N, C-alpha and C. Protein backbone atom coordinates (compact mmCIF):
# COMPACT_ATOMS: atom_id res chain seq x y z
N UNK A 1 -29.52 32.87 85.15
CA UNK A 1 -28.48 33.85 85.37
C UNK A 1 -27.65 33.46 86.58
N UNK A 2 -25.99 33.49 86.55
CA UNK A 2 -25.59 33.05 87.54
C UNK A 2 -25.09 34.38 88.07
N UNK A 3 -25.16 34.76 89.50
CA UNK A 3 -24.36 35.68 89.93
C UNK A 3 -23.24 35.64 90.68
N UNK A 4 -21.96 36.41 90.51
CA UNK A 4 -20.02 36.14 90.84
C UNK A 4 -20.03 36.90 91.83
N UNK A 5 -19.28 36.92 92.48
CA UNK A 5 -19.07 38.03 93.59
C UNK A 5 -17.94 37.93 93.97
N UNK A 6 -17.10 38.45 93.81
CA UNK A 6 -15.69 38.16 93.89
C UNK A 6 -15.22 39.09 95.56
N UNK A 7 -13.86 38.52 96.47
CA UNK A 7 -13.50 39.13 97.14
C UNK A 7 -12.69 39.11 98.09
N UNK A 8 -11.78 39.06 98.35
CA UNK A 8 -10.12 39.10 98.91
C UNK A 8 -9.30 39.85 98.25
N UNK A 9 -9.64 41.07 97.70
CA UNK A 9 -8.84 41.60 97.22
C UNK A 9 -7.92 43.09 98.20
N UNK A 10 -6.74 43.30 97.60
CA UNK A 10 -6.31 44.39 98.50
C UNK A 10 -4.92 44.94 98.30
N UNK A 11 -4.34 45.49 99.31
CA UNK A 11 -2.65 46.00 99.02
C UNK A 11 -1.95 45.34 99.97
N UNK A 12 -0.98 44.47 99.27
CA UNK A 12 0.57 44.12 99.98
C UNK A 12 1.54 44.12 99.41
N UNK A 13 2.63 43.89 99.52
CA UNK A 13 3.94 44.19 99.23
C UNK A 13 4.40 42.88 98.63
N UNK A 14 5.45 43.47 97.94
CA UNK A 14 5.95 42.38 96.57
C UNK A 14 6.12 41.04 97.57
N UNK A 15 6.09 39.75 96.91
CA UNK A 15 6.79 38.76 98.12
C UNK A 15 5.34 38.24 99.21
N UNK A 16 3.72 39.22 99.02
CA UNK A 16 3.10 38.44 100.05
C UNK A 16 2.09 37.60 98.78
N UNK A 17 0.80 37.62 99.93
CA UNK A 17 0.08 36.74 99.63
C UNK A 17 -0.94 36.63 99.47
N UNK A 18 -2.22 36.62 98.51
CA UNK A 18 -3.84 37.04 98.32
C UNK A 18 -4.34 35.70 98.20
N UNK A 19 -5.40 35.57 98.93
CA UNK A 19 -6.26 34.66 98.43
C UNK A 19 -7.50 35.28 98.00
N UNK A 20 -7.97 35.02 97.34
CA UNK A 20 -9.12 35.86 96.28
C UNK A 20 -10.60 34.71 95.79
N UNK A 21 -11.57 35.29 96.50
CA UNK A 21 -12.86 34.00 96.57
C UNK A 21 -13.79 34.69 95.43
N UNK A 22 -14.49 33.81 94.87
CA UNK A 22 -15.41 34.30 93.88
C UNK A 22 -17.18 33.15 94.40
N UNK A 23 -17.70 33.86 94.90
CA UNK A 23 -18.64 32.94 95.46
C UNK A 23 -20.58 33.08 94.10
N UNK A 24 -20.38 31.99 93.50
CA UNK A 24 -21.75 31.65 92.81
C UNK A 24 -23.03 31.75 93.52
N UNK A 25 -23.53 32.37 92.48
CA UNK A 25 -25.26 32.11 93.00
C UNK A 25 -25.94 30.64 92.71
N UNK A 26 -25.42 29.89 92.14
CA UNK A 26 -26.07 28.88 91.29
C UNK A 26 -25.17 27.79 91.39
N UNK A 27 -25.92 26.51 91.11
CA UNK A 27 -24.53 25.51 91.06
C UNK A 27 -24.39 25.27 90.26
N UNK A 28 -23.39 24.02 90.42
CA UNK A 28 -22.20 24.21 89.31
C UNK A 28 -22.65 23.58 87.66
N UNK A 29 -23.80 23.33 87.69
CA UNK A 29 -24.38 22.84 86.34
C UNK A 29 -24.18 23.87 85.42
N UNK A 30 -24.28 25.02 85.44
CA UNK A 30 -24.00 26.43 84.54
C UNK A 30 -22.77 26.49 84.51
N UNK A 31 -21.50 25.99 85.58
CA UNK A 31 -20.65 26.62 85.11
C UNK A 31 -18.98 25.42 84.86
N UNK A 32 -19.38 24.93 83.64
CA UNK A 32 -18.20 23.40 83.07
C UNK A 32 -17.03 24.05 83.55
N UNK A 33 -16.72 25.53 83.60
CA UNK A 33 -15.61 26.22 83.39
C UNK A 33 -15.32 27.21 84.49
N UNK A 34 -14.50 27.46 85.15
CA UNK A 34 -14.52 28.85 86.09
C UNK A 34 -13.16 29.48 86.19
N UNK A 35 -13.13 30.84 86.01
CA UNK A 35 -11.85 31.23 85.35
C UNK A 35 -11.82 32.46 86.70
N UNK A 36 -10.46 32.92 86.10
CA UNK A 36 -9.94 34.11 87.04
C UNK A 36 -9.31 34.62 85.78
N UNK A 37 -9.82 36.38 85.74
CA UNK A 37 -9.33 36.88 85.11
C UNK A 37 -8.34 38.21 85.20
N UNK A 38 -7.71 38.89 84.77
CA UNK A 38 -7.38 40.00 85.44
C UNK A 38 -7.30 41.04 84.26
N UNK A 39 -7.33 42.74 84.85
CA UNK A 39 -7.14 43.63 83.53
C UNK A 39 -6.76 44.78 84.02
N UNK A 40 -5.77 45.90 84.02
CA UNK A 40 -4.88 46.72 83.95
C UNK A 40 -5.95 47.61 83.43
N UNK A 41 -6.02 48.84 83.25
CA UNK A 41 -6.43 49.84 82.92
C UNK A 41 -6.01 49.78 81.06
N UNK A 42 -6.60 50.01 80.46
CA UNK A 42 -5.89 50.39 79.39
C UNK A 42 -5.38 48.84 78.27
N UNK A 43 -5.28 48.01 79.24
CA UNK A 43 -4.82 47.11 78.41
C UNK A 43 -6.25 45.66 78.19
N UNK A 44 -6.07 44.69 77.75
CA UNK A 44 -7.27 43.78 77.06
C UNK A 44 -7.12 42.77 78.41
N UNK A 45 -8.04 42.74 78.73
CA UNK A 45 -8.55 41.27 80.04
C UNK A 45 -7.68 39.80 79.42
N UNK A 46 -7.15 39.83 80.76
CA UNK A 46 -5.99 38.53 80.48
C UNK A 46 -6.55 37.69 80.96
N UNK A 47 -6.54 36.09 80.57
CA UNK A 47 -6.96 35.34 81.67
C UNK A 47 -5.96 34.77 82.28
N UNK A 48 -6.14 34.73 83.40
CA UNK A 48 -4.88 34.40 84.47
C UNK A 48 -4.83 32.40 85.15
N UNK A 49 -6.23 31.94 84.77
CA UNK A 49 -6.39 30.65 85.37
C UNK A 49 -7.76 30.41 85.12
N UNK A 50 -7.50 28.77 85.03
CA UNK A 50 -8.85 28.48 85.08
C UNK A 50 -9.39 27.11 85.27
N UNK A 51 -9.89 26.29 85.80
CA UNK A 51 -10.66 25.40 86.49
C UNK A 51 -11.76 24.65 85.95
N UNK A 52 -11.51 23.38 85.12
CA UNK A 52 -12.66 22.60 84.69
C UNK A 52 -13.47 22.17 85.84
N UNK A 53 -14.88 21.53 85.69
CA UNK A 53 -15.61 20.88 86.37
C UNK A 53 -14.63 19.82 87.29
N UNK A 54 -14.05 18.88 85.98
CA UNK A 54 -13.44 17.91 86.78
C UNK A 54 -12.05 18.22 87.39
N UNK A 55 -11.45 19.43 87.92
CA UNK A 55 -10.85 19.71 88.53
C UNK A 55 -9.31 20.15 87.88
N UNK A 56 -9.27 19.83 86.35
CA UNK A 56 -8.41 20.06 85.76
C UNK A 56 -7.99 21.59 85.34
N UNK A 57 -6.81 22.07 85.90
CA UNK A 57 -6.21 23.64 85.60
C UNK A 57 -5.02 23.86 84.81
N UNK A 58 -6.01 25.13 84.05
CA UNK A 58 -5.02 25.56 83.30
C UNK A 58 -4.26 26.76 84.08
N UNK A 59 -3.33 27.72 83.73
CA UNK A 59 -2.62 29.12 83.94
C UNK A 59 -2.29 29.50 82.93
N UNK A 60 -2.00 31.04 83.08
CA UNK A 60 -0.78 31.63 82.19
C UNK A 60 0.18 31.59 82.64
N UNK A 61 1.34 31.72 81.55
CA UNK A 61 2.36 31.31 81.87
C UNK A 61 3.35 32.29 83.14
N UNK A 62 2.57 33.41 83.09
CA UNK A 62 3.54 34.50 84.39
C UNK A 62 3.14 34.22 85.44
N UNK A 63 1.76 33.59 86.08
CA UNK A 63 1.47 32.98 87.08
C UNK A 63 1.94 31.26 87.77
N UNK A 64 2.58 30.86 86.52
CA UNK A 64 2.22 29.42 86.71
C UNK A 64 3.68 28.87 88.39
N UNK A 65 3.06 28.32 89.40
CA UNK A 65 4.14 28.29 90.27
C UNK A 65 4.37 29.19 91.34
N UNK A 66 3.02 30.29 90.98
CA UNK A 66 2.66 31.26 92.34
C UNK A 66 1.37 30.81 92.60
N UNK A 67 0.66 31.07 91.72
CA UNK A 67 -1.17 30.49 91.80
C UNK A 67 -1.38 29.34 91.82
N UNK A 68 -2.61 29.59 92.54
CA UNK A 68 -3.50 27.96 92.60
C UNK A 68 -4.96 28.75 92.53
N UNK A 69 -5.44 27.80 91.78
CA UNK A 69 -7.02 28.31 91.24
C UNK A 69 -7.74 26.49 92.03
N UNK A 70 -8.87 26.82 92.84
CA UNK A 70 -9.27 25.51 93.43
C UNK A 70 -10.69 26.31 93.58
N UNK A 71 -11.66 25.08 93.68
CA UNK A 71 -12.94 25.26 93.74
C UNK A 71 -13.55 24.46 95.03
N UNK A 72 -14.57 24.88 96.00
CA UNK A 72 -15.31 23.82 96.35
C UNK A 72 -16.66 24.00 95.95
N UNK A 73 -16.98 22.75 95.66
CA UNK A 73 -18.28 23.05 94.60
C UNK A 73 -19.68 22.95 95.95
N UNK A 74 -19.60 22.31 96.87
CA UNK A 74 -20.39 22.05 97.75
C UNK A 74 -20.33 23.46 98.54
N UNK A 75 -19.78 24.48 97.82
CA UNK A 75 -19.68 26.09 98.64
C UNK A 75 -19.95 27.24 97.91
N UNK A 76 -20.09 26.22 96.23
CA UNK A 76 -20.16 27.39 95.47
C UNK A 76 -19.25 28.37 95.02
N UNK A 77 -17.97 27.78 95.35
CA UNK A 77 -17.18 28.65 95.73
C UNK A 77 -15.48 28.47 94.90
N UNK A 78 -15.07 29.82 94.24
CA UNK A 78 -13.96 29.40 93.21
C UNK A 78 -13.11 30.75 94.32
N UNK A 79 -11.44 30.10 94.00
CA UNK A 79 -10.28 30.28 94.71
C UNK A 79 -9.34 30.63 94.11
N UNK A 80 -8.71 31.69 94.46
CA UNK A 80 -7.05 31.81 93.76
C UNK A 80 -6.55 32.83 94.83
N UNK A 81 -5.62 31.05 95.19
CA UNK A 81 -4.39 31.45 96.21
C UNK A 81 -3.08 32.12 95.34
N UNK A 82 -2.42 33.11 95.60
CA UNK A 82 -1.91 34.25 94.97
C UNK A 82 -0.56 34.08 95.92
N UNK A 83 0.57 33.50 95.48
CA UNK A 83 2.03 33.94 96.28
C UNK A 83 3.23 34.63 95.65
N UNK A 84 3.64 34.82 95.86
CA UNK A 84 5.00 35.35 95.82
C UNK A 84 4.45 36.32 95.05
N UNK A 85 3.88 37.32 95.67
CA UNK A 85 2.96 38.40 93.96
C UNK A 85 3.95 39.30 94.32
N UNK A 86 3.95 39.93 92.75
CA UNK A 86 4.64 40.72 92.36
C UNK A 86 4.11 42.03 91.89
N UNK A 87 5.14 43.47 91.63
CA UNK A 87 3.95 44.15 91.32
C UNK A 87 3.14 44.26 90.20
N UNK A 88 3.55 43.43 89.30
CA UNK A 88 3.38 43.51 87.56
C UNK A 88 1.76 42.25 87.73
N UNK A 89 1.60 41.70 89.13
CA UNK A 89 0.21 41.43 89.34
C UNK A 89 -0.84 41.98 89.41
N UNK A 90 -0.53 43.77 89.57
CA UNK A 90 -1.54 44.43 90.05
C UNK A 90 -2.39 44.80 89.04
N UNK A 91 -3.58 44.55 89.65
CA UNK A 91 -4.96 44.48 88.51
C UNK A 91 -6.55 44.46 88.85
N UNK A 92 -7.51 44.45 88.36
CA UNK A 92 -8.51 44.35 88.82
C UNK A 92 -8.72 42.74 88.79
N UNK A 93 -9.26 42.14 89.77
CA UNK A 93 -9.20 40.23 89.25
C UNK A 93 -11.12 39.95 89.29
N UNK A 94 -11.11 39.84 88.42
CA UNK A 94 -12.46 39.01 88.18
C UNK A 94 -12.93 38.01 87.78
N UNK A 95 -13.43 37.37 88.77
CA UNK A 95 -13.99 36.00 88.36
C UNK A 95 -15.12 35.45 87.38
N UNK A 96 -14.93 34.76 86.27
CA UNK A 96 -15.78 34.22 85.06
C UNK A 96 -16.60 32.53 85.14
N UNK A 97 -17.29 32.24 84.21
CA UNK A 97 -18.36 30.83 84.08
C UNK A 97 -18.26 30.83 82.86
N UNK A 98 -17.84 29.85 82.39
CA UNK A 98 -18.48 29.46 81.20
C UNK A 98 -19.17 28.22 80.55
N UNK A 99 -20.20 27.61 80.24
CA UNK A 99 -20.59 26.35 79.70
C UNK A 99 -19.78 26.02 78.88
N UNK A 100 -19.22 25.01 78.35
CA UNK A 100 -18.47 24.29 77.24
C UNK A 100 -19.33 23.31 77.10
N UNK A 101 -19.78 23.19 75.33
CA UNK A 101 -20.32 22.27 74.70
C UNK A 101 -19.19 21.12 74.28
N UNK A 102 -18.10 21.30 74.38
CA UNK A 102 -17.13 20.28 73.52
C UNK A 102 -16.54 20.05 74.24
N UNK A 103 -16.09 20.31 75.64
CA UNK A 103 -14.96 20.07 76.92
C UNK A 103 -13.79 20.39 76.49
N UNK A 104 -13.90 21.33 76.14
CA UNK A 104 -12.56 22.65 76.14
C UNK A 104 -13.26 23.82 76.37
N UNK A 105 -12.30 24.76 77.01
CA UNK A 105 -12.48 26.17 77.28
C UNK A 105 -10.97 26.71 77.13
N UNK A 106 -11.10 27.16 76.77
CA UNK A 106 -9.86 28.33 76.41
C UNK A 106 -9.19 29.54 77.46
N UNK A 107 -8.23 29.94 77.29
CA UNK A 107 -8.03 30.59 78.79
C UNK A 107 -7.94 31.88 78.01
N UNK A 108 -9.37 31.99 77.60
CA UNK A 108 -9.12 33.84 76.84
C UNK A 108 -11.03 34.25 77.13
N UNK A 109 -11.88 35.17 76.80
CA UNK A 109 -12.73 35.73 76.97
C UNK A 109 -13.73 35.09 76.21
N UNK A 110 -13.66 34.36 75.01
CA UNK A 110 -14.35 34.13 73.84
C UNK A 110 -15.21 33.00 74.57
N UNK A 111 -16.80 33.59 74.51
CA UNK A 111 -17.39 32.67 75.30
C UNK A 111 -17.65 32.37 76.68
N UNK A 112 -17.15 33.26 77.30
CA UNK A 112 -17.32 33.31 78.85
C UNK A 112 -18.82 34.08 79.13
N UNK A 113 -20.06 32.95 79.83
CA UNK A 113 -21.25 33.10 79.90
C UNK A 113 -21.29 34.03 80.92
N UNK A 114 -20.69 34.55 82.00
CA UNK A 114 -21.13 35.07 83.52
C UNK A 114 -19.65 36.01 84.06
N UNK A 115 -19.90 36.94 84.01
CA UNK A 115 -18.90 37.94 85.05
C UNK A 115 -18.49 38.18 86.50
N UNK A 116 -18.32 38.47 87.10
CA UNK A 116 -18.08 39.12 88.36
C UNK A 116 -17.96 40.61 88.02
N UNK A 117 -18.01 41.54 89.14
CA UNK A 117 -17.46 42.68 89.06
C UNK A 117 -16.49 42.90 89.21
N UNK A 118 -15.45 42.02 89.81
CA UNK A 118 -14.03 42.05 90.66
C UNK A 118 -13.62 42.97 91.74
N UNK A 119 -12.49 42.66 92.19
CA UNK A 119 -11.79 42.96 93.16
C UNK A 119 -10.08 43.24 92.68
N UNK A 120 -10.16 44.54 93.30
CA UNK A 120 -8.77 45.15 92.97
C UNK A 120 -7.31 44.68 93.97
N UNK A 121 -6.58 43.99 93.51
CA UNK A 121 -5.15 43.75 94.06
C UNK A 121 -4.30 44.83 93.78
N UNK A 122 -3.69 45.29 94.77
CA UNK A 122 -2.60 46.08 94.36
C UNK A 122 -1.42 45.70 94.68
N UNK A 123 0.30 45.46 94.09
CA UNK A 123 1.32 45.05 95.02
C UNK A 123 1.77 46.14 94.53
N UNK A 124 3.14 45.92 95.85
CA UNK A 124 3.99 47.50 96.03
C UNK A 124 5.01 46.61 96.17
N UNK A 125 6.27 47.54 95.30
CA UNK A 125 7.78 47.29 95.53
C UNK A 125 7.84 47.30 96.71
């Protein structure tokens, strides 16, 4: 069982800046995959980014050019530097693991082995 713990989360104003840590219990053998996810009340968990072993990232496309999703693995430790946020960012952000048998992972839920509880961002006009 791996455990997430997500945390930099908080309130600033349109235009600042979050960095948001998700720190593992376990290393990185459990986790090929490490994602950032986010979800609105009401609406279906988006994935916002995500981070192969070998360092390769994906995004969605409303983030792509504000975020950076980075890992250090010798810390256990997964990252998403958050700029120019806006308020249509605001969400709960939780950090995910997933094993991949085939070396793909998908930037959606299907298959994601390990949760976080997350951490709430809020931006303000």
């Amino acid at each position: 069982q791996v455990q997430l713990v997500e945390s930099g989360g908080g309130s600033v104003q349109a235009g600042g800046s979050l960095r948001l840590s998700c720190a593992a219990s376990r290393d990185s053998s459990t986790r090929d995959c490490m994602y950032w996810f986010r979800q609105v009340p009401g609406n279906e968990r988006e994935g916002v980014a995500l981070i192969y072993s070998n360092g390769r990232t994906t995004y969605v496309d409303s983030v792509k050019g504000r975020f950076t999703i980075s890992q250090d693995n010798a810390k256990n430790t997964l990252y998403l530097q958050m700029n120019s946020l806006k308020p249509e960012d605001t969400a709960m952000y939780y950090c995910a693991a997933r094993r991949s048998y085939t070396g793909y992972c998908p930037l959606n839920s299907v298959g994601v082995d390990f949760w976080g509880k997350g951490t709430l961002v809020t931006i303000s006009s």
